[in-house]
Amino acid sequence: MKDKVYIFDTTLRDGEQVPGAKLVTDEKIALAKQLELLGVDIMEAGFPISSPEDFNAVRKIANTVKKSTVCALARGLDEDIDVAARSIENAAAPRIHTFISVSDIHIENQMRKTRDEVLKMVDRAVSRAKSYLDNVEFSPMDASRADFEYLVKFTQVAIDAGATTINLPDTVGYALPEEWGFMIKSLVERIPAFKNDVVLSMHTHNDLGLATANALAGVVNGARQVECTLNGVGERAGNCSLEEVVMTIKMRYQDRFYTQINTKEICKTSRLVSEVMGLPVQPNKAVVGANAFAHSSGIHQDGIIKHRDNFEIMDPDDVGASGSAIVLTARSGRAALKHQLEKLGYVYEKANLEPIYLRFLEWADEKKQISDDDLHALVENVEAISK
Ligand code: KIV
Ligand code: ZN
């Protein structure tokens, strides 16, 4: 039997923390509707205490979205939790997500408290959230740098107070896949609730480029919720990327796990995020980058034209991409040129192609890329000379 991995999207909260990416309410609502179409299980709509505008945006999202759970973030403080609860009171499926740091680095240098004082705060925060609704997620912040025995105690206090999801953040993107996977496995072994009704989640950051690898290592070792964002946007180097984790589960872990994401909506959602946040997607970005299904070298182009599987592991249709592209450059071969010419209506036998190919190489050495317009001009040029 396959296990479901819950997809918790935090584009509207952690993603929106990117400098310059702040969204106005209408943009947040448009994105929330698209996330619902994408099929995320839970969307973190914002951090309501942070500003009146964010409170209103979360409230409107809670009134609009019906299929996904709508989550509001709150520090482990009474007022934060009260405001978060109010912002989602009309949601069809509301969740409060509250957090308190668990690492000694944060406890000593940021909170300036003792471990025992912090345990009391955990109990108080979760109990308060629980007084408003049943669906409460609790995050021991900076879990990857915490003392493991204290993390176990901390987590147990949150579960005893009623947390239904425990989310382990690798807040500073410090974890390695093998140690993160081992930590998840050890926590599942130590806390029986994770084998019953409490969901173990992860929130991984990408400071070392390992956010997706860490999230997947966690899934393999027993976690069942992944927190992520479209295009991997988020604080500093960003968060685990939704499209990477979802497509890796679909393409490589399909015998063990599944998600409920409608993958055909991925590229559309990625474009919307990029547009409203003003954050261009790097061309080589996995799954959603402009070059994710573009082929430029002669050998690859020849292989793709003969059989897509030669050089593609995913069907572009599956993620809503516009299809595989053959990009003509000075590294392209005869097969790609012939293929593109045929698409434009010019059919050449092998022998007749040679003069066109030689002229194509001259032009391609001068330009970075040969467009369809260039190809029309190229054919006219070669045919005029040969008359
Ligand atoms: O990175 C982090 O620790 C967070 C928490 C609020 C979950 O974003
Ligand atoms: Zn974060």
Short mmCIF file of C-alpha atoms and ligand atoms in Angstrom, two decimals:
data_model
loop_
_atom_site.label_atom_id
_atom_site.label_comp_id
_atom_site.label_asym_id
_atom_site.label_seq_id
_atom_site.Cartn_x
_atom_site.Cartn_y
_atom_site.Cartn_z
CA MET A 1 0.00 0.00 0.00
CA LYS A 2 1.21 3.49 -0.84
CA ASP A 3 1.40 6.24 1.80
CA LYS A 4 0.07 9.71 1.15
CA VAL A 5 2.51 12.59 1.57
CA TYR A 6 0.66 15.78 2.51
CA ILE A 7 1.75 18.90 0.68
CA PHE A 8 1.77 22.02 2.84
CA ASP A 9 2.42 25.07 0.71
CA THR A 10 3.96 28.12 2.37
CA THR A 11 4.47 30.31 -0.72
CA LEU A 12 2.04 32.87 0.72
CA ARG A 13 3.93 33.04 4.04
CA ASP A 14 7.62 31.95 3.94
CA GLY A 15 7.71 32.69 0.18
CA GLU A 16 6.31 36.14 0.73
CA GLN A 17 9.14 36.92 3.20
CA VAL A 18 11.53 37.29 0.22
CA PRO A 19 12.65 40.94 0.09
CA GLY A 20 10.56 42.77 -2.51
CA ALA A 21 8.11 39.89 -2.98
CA LYS A 22 5.37 41.21 -0.70
CA LEU A 23 1.91 40.69 -2.17
CA VAL A 24 -1.18 42.86 -1.96
CA THR A 25 -4.41 41.21 -0.87
CA ASP A 26 -5.81 40.65 -4.39
CA GLU A 27 -2.57 38.97 -5.47
CA LYS A 28 -2.64 36.73 -2.40
CA ILE A 29 -6.22 35.71 -3.14
CA ALA A 30 -5.45 34.99 -6.81
CA LEU A 31 -2.51 32.83 -5.77
CA ALA A 32 -4.54 31.06 -3.08
CA LYS A 33 -7.18 30.12 -5.68
CA GLN A 34 -4.48 28.74 -7.96
CA LEU A 35 -2.92 26.77 -5.08
CA GLU A 36 -6.34 25.25 -4.45
CA LEU A 37 -6.54 24.22 -8.13
CA LEU A 38 -3.04 22.78 -7.84
CA GLY A 39 -4.43 20.61 -5.06
CA VAL A 40 -2.28 21.52 -2.06
CA ASP A 41 -3.55 19.84 1.11
CA ILE A 42 -2.77 22.84 3.27
CA MET A 43 -1.85 26.42 2.37
CA GLU A 44 -0.19 28.68 4.90
CA ALA A 45 -1.99 31.90 4.02
CA GLY A 46 0.10 34.29 6.09
CA PHE A 47 1.25 35.57 9.47
CA PRO A 48 -1.83 37.54 10.62
CA ILE A 49 -0.22 39.37 13.57
CA SER A 50 2.49 40.78 11.30
CA SER A 51 0.29 43.51 9.75
CA PRO A 52 -3.38 44.52 9.42
CA GLU A 53 -3.15 43.91 5.66
CA ASP A 54 -1.90 40.37 6.18
CA PHE A 55 -4.66 39.71 8.71
CA ASN A 56 -7.27 40.81 6.14
CA ALA A 57 -5.64 38.80 3.34
CA VAL A 58 -5.66 35.63 5.47
CA ARG A 59 -9.26 36.28 6.44
CA LYS A 60 -10.32 36.68 2.80
CA ILE A 61 -8.45 33.55 1.79
CA ALA A 62 -10.15 31.67 4.62
CA ASN A 63 -13.53 32.87 3.30
CA THR A 64 -12.71 31.88 -0.29
CA VAL A 65 -10.81 28.60 -0.26
CA LYS A 66 -12.93 25.49 0.26
CA LYS A 67 -10.86 22.46 -0.71
CA SER A 68 -7.50 23.10 0.98
CA THR A 69 -6.95 23.58 4.69
CA VAL A 70 -6.14 27.25 5.37
CA CYS A 71 -3.41 27.76 7.95
CA ALA A 72 -2.39 30.88 9.86
CA LEU A 73 1.05 31.25 11.45
CA ALA A 74 1.55 32.49 15.00
CA ARG A 75 4.54 32.75 17.32
CA GLY A 76 3.97 30.85 20.55
CA LEU A 77 2.49 33.97 22.19
CA ASP A 78 -1.07 34.46 23.41
CA GLU A 79 -1.83 37.51 21.27
CA ASP A 80 -0.37 35.96 18.10
CA ILE A 81 -2.45 32.84 18.58
CA ASP A 82 -5.64 34.80 19.30
CA VAL A 83 -5.20 36.92 16.17
CA ALA A 84 -4.35 33.86 14.02
CA ALA A 85 -7.48 32.07 15.29
CA ARG A 86 -9.66 35.08 14.45
CA SER A 87 -8.23 35.38 10.94
CA ILE A 88 -9.30 31.84 9.98
CA GLU A 89 -12.54 31.55 11.96
CA ASN A 90 -14.62 31.26 8.74
CA ALA A 91 -12.40 28.75 6.96
CA ALA A 92 -13.95 25.47 5.86
CA ALA A 93 -10.88 23.69 7.25
CA PRO A 94 -8.75 25.94 9.51
CA ARG A 95 -5.35 25.19 11.06
CA ILE A 96 -3.20 27.22 13.47
CA HIS A 97 0.55 26.78 13.09
CA THR A 98 2.52 27.95 16.09
CA PHE A 99 6.26 27.71 16.73
CA ILE A 100 8.91 28.08 19.43
CA SER A 101 12.66 27.54 19.12
CA VAL A 102 14.13 24.29 20.40
CA SER A 103 17.88 24.73 19.84
CA ASP A 104 20.13 25.96 22.65
CA ILE A 105 21.55 28.51 20.22
CA HIS A 106 18.13 30.17 19.96
CA ILE A 107 17.05 29.52 23.56
CA GLU A 108 20.18 31.14 24.99
CA ASN A 109 21.00 33.82 22.43
CA GLN A 110 17.61 34.88 21.11
CA MET A 111 14.95 33.95 23.67
CA ARG A 112 17.30 34.29 26.67
CA LYS A 113 15.36 31.67 28.65
CA THR A 114 16.04 28.29 30.21
CA ARG A 115 15.04 24.98 28.65
CA ASP A 116 12.43 24.43 31.39
CA GLU A 117 10.87 27.85 30.85
CA VAL A 118 10.61 27.10 27.14
CA LEU A 119 8.87 23.75 27.77
CA LYS A 120 6.20 25.63 29.73
CA MET A 121 5.78 28.03 26.79
CA VAL A 122 5.26 25.07 24.44
CA ASP A 123 2.48 23.66 26.60
CA ARG A 124 0.82 27.07 26.92
CA ALA A 125 1.02 27.89 23.19
CA VAL A 126 -0.38 24.59 21.97
CA SER A 127 -3.10 24.53 24.65
CA ARG A 128 -4.17 28.04 23.71
CA ALA A 129 -4.32 27.20 19.99
CA LYS A 130 -6.20 24.03 20.86
CA SER A 131 -8.81 26.08 22.76
CA TYR A 132 -9.81 27.56 19.39
CA LEU A 133 -9.67 24.54 17.11
CA ASP A 134 -8.61 20.95 16.85
CA ASN A 135 -6.19 21.20 13.93
CA VAL A 136 -3.00 22.56 15.51
CA GLU A 137 0.48 22.34 14.03
CA PHE A 138 3.48 22.98 16.21
CA SER A 139 7.07 23.63 15.03
CA PRO A 140 10.15 23.24 17.22
CA MET A 141 12.13 25.91 15.37
CA ASP A 142 15.80 25.23 14.48
CA ALA A 143 15.24 21.51 15.12
CA SER A 144 18.28 20.47 13.05
CA ARG A 145 20.63 22.17 15.56
CA ALA A 146 18.83 21.01 18.70
CA ASP A 147 19.92 18.48 21.29
CA PHE A 148 18.03 15.31 20.31
CA GLU A 149 16.92 14.30 23.82
CA TYR A 150 15.54 17.79 24.45
CA LEU A 151 13.81 17.72 21.05
CA VAL A 152 12.07 14.47 22.06
CA LYS A 153 10.88 16.01 25.34
CA PHE A 154 9.79 19.24 23.60
CA THR A 155 7.85 17.33 20.94
CA GLN A 156 6.14 15.14 23.54
CA VAL A 157 5.00 18.23 25.48
CA ALA A 158 3.46 19.65 22.30
CA ILE A 159 1.70 16.37 21.50
CA ASP A 160 0.42 16.01 25.07
CA ALA A 161 -1.02 19.54 24.80
CA GLY A 162 -2.90 18.48 21.65
CA ALA A 163 -0.74 19.20 18.58
CA THR A 164 -2.02 17.16 15.63
CA THR A 165 0.99 17.88 13.38
CA ILE A 166 4.58 18.30 14.50
CA ASN A 167 6.66 20.13 11.93
CA LEU A 168 10.45 19.95 12.19
CA PRO A 169 12.11 22.98 10.62
CA ASP A 170 15.67 22.95 9.35
CA THR A 171 15.41 26.69 9.86
CA VAL A 172 18.91 27.61 8.73
CA GLY A 173 19.34 24.93 6.04
CA TYR A 174 22.09 23.19 8.02
CA ALA A 175 21.03 19.54 7.83
CA LEU A 176 22.52 16.82 5.63
CA PRO A 177 20.16 14.26 4.07
CA GLU A 178 21.60 11.27 5.97
CA GLU A 179 21.57 12.95 9.38
CA TRP A 180 18.15 14.52 8.79
CA GLY A 181 16.71 11.17 7.70
CA PHE A 182 18.22 9.54 10.79
CA MET A 183 16.74 12.20 13.05
CA ILE A 184 13.27 11.68 11.57
CA LYS A 185 13.57 7.90 11.90
CA SER A 186 14.77 8.18 15.52
CA LEU A 187 11.94 10.54 16.44
CA VAL A 188 9.34 8.20 14.92
CA GLU A 189 10.85 5.36 16.97
CA ARG A 190 10.80 7.36 20.20
CA ILE A 191 7.33 8.93 19.92
CA PRO A 192 4.52 6.39 19.44
CA ALA A 193 1.99 9.09 18.39
CA PHE A 194 3.74 9.35 15.00
CA LYS A 195 2.67 5.78 14.26
CA ASN A 196 -0.92 6.69 15.12
CA ASP A 197 -2.68 9.98 14.60
CA VAL A 198 -0.01 12.70 14.76
CA VAL A 199 1.54 13.71 11.44
CA LEU A 200 5.28 14.32 11.31
CA SER A 201 6.14 17.17 8.95
CA MET A 202 9.31 18.92 7.77
CA HIS A 203 10.13 22.48 6.74
CA THR A 204 13.53 22.50 5.06
CA HIS A 205 15.53 25.51 3.90
CA ASN A 206 17.94 25.60 0.99
CA ASP A 207 21.06 27.36 2.32
CA LEU A 208 23.26 24.49 1.14
CA GLY A 209 21.03 23.54 -1.79
CA LEU A 210 19.78 20.47 0.11
CA ALA A 211 16.19 21.42 0.94
CA THR A 212 14.56 18.94 -1.45
CA ALA A 213 17.03 16.15 -0.70
CA ASN A 214 16.46 16.61 3.04
CA ALA A 215 12.67 16.60 2.67
CA LEU A 216 12.80 13.37 0.65
CA ALA A 217 15.19 11.76 3.15
CA GLY A 218 12.60 12.61 5.80
CA VAL A 219 9.73 11.09 3.80
CA VAL A 220 11.65 7.85 3.30
CA ASN A 221 12.25 7.72 7.07
CA GLY A 222 8.67 8.30 8.20
CA ALA A 223 7.64 11.94 7.77
CA ARG A 224 4.31 12.38 5.97
CA GLN A 225 4.01 16.12 5.37
CA VAL A 226 6.36 18.33 3.38
CA GLU A 227 6.34 22.11 3.69
CA CYS A 228 7.40 23.74 0.46
CA THR A 229 6.94 26.64 -1.94
CA LEU A 230 6.58 27.08 -5.68
CA ASN A 231 9.91 27.80 -7.37
CA GLY A 232 11.53 27.22 -3.95
CA VAL A 233 10.97 30.87 -2.97
CA GLY A 234 11.44 31.74 0.69
CA GLU A 235 13.64 33.30 3.32
CA ARG A 236 17.35 33.63 2.25
CA ALA A 237 18.15 30.80 -0.22
CA GLY A 238 14.53 29.68 -0.09
CA ASN A 239 12.53 26.62 0.88
CA CYS A 240 12.08 23.11 -0.40
CA SER A 241 10.60 23.43 -3.88
CA LEU A 242 7.08 22.02 -4.30
CA GLU A 243 7.58 21.03 -7.91
CA GLU A 244 10.81 19.16 -7.15
CA VAL A 245 9.47 17.19 -4.21
CA VAL A 246 6.14 16.38 -5.91
CA MET A 247 7.71 15.27 -9.19
CA THR A 248 10.41 13.23 -7.46
CA ILE A 249 7.70 11.38 -5.53
CA LYS A 250 5.75 10.87 -8.76
CA MET A 251 8.72 9.79 -10.90
CA ARG A 252 10.92 7.88 -8.44
CA TYR A 253 8.96 6.92 -5.31
CA GLN A 254 5.72 6.05 -7.12
CA ASP A 255 5.63 2.54 -5.64
CA ARG A 256 5.74 3.81 -2.04
CA PHE A 257 4.24 7.29 -1.89
CA TYR A 258 1.81 9.63 -3.61
CA THR A 259 0.61 13.22 -3.31
CA GLN A 260 -2.75 14.67 -4.31
CA ILE A 261 -1.16 17.44 -6.42
CA ASN A 262 -2.62 17.97 -9.89
CA THR A 263 0.80 18.11 -11.52
CA LYS A 264 -0.59 19.56 -14.76
CA GLU A 265 -1.13 22.83 -12.86
CA ILE A 266 2.52 23.11 -11.76
CA CYS A 267 3.91 25.34 -14.52
CA LYS A 268 0.90 27.66 -14.49
CA THR A 269 1.24 28.11 -10.71
CA SER A 270 4.99 28.62 -10.99
CA ARG A 271 4.46 31.37 -13.61
CA LEU A 272 1.85 33.10 -11.43
CA VAL A 273 4.18 33.07 -8.41
CA SER A 274 7.03 34.46 -10.50
CA GLU A 275 4.80 37.16 -11.99
CA VAL A 276 3.11 38.43 -8.81
CA MET A 277 6.28 38.27 -6.71
CA GLY A 278 8.47 39.77 -9.42
CA LEU A 279 10.94 36.90 -9.01
CA PRO A 280 12.12 35.44 -12.34
CA VAL A 281 12.69 31.68 -12.41
CA GLN A 282 16.24 30.71 -13.33
CA PRO A 283 16.22 29.05 -16.80
CA ASN A 284 17.83 25.83 -15.51
CA LYS A 285 15.40 25.46 -12.57
CA ALA A 286 14.31 21.83 -12.22
CA VAL A 287 10.81 21.09 -13.56
CA VAL A 288 9.66 24.69 -14.19
CA GLY A 289 12.69 26.49 -15.70
CA ALA A 290 12.50 27.65 -19.34
CA ASN A 291 15.20 25.11 -20.24
CA ALA A 292 13.82 22.18 -18.23
CA PHE A 293 12.61 20.55 -21.47
CA ALA A 294 14.86 22.35 -23.99
CA HIS A 295 17.54 20.44 -25.90
CA SER A 296 20.45 22.17 -27.50
CA SER A 297 23.33 19.79 -28.21
CA GLY A 298 23.32 17.78 -31.44
CA ILE A 299 23.50 14.36 -29.76
CA HIS A 300 20.64 15.15 -27.38
CA GLN A 301 18.50 16.63 -30.14
CA ASP A 302 19.02 13.59 -32.36
CA GLY A 303 18.07 11.34 -29.42
CA ILE A 304 14.94 13.32 -28.52
CA ILE A 305 13.71 13.39 -32.12
CA LYS A 306 14.09 9.58 -32.31
CA HIS A 307 12.49 8.84 -28.95
CA ARG A 308 11.60 11.27 -26.13
CA ASP A 309 12.74 8.87 -23.39
CA ASN A 310 16.31 9.08 -24.68
CA PHE A 311 16.85 12.40 -22.93
CA GLU A 312 13.73 13.23 -20.88
CA ILE A 313 12.60 11.55 -17.66
CA MET A 314 9.29 13.43 -17.41
CA ASP A 315 6.60 14.21 -19.93
CA PRO A 316 6.36 18.03 -20.17
CA ASP A 317 2.55 17.62 -20.43
CA ASP A 318 2.53 16.10 -16.95
CA VAL A 319 3.65 19.39 -15.40
CA GLY A 320 1.77 21.64 -17.81
CA ALA A 321 4.91 22.72 -19.68
CA SER A 322 4.55 23.75 -23.31
CA GLY A 323 6.40 20.69 -24.61
CA SER A 324 9.94 19.68 -25.44
CA ALA A 325 11.89 22.29 -27.36
CA ILE A 326 14.69 21.90 -29.84
CA VAL A 327 16.87 24.98 -29.58
CA LEU A 328 19.07 25.57 -32.61
CA THR A 329 22.59 26.70 -31.77
CA ALA A 330 26.06 26.14 -33.17
CA ARG A 331 26.10 22.87 -31.17
CA SER A 332 23.05 21.50 -33.03
CA GLY A 333 23.30 18.78 -35.63
CA ARG A 334 21.70 17.97 -38.98
CA ALA A 335 18.85 15.96 -37.42
CA ALA A 336 17.67 18.95 -35.38
CA LEU A 337 17.95 21.35 -38.30
CA LYS A 338 16.01 18.99 -40.59
CA HIS A 339 13.36 18.51 -37.88
CA GLN A 340 12.86 22.27 -37.34
CA LEU A 341 12.81 22.98 -41.09
CA GLU A 342 10.11 20.34 -41.53
CA LYS A 343 8.04 21.99 -38.81
CA LEU A 344 8.18 25.17 -40.92
CA GLY A 345 7.20 23.29 -44.10
CA TYR A 346 10.64 22.85 -45.71
CA VAL A 347 11.33 19.22 -46.52
CA TYR A 348 14.89 18.36 -47.56
CA GLU A 349 16.41 15.01 -48.41
CA LYS A 350 19.73 14.27 -46.76
CA ALA A 351 21.80 15.24 -49.82
CA ASN A 352 20.05 18.59 -50.29
CA LEU A 353 20.33 19.54 -46.65
CA GLU A 354 24.12 19.93 -46.65
CA PRO A 355 24.40 23.48 -48.12
CA ILE A 356 21.71 24.68 -45.71
CA TYR A 357 23.45 23.03 -42.77
CA LEU A 358 26.82 24.58 -43.64
CA ARG A 359 25.28 28.06 -43.92
CA PHE A 360 23.30 27.41 -40.71
CA LEU A 361 26.58 26.73 -38.85
CA GLU A 362 28.07 30.00 -40.08
CA TRP A 363 25.02 31.93 -38.87
CA ALA A 364 24.84 30.00 -35.60
CA ASP A 365 28.48 30.80 -34.83
CA GLU A 366 27.58 34.48 -35.07
CA LYS A 367 24.32 34.35 -33.11
CA LYS A 368 23.54 32.63 -29.82
CA GLN A 369 20.38 31.02 -31.17
CA ILE A 370 18.73 30.55 -34.57
CA SER A 371 15.03 31.43 -34.52
CA ASP A 372 12.25 30.34 -36.90
CA ASP A 373 12.53 33.73 -38.65
CA ASP A 374 16.25 33.11 -39.12
CA LEU A 375 15.45 29.72 -40.65
CA HIS A 376 13.09 31.25 -43.22
CA ALA A 377 15.81 33.78 -44.14
CA LEU A 378 18.42 31.03 -44.25
CA VAL A 379 16.40 28.93 -46.71
CA GLU A 380 15.74 31.94 -48.95
CA ASN A 381 19.41 32.90 -48.84
CA VAL A 382 20.70 29.43 -49.78
CA GLU A 383 18.06 28.91 -52.49
CA ALA A 384 18.80 32.34 -54.03
CA ILE A 385 22.51 31.51 -54.25
CA SER A 386 21.92 28.08 -55.77
CA LYS A 387 19.69 29.45 -58.61
O1 KIV B 1 12.10 28.33 8.91
C1 KIV B 1 11.38 28.21 9.91
O2 KIV B 1 11.78 27.70 10.97
C2 KIV B 1 10.01 28.72 9.82
C3 KIV B 1 9.08 28.38 10.94
C4 KIV B 1 8.15 29.49 11.24
C5 KIV B 1 8.36 27.10 10.63
O3 KIV B 1 9.65 29.30 8.83
ZN ZN B 2 11.03 28.90 7.10
#
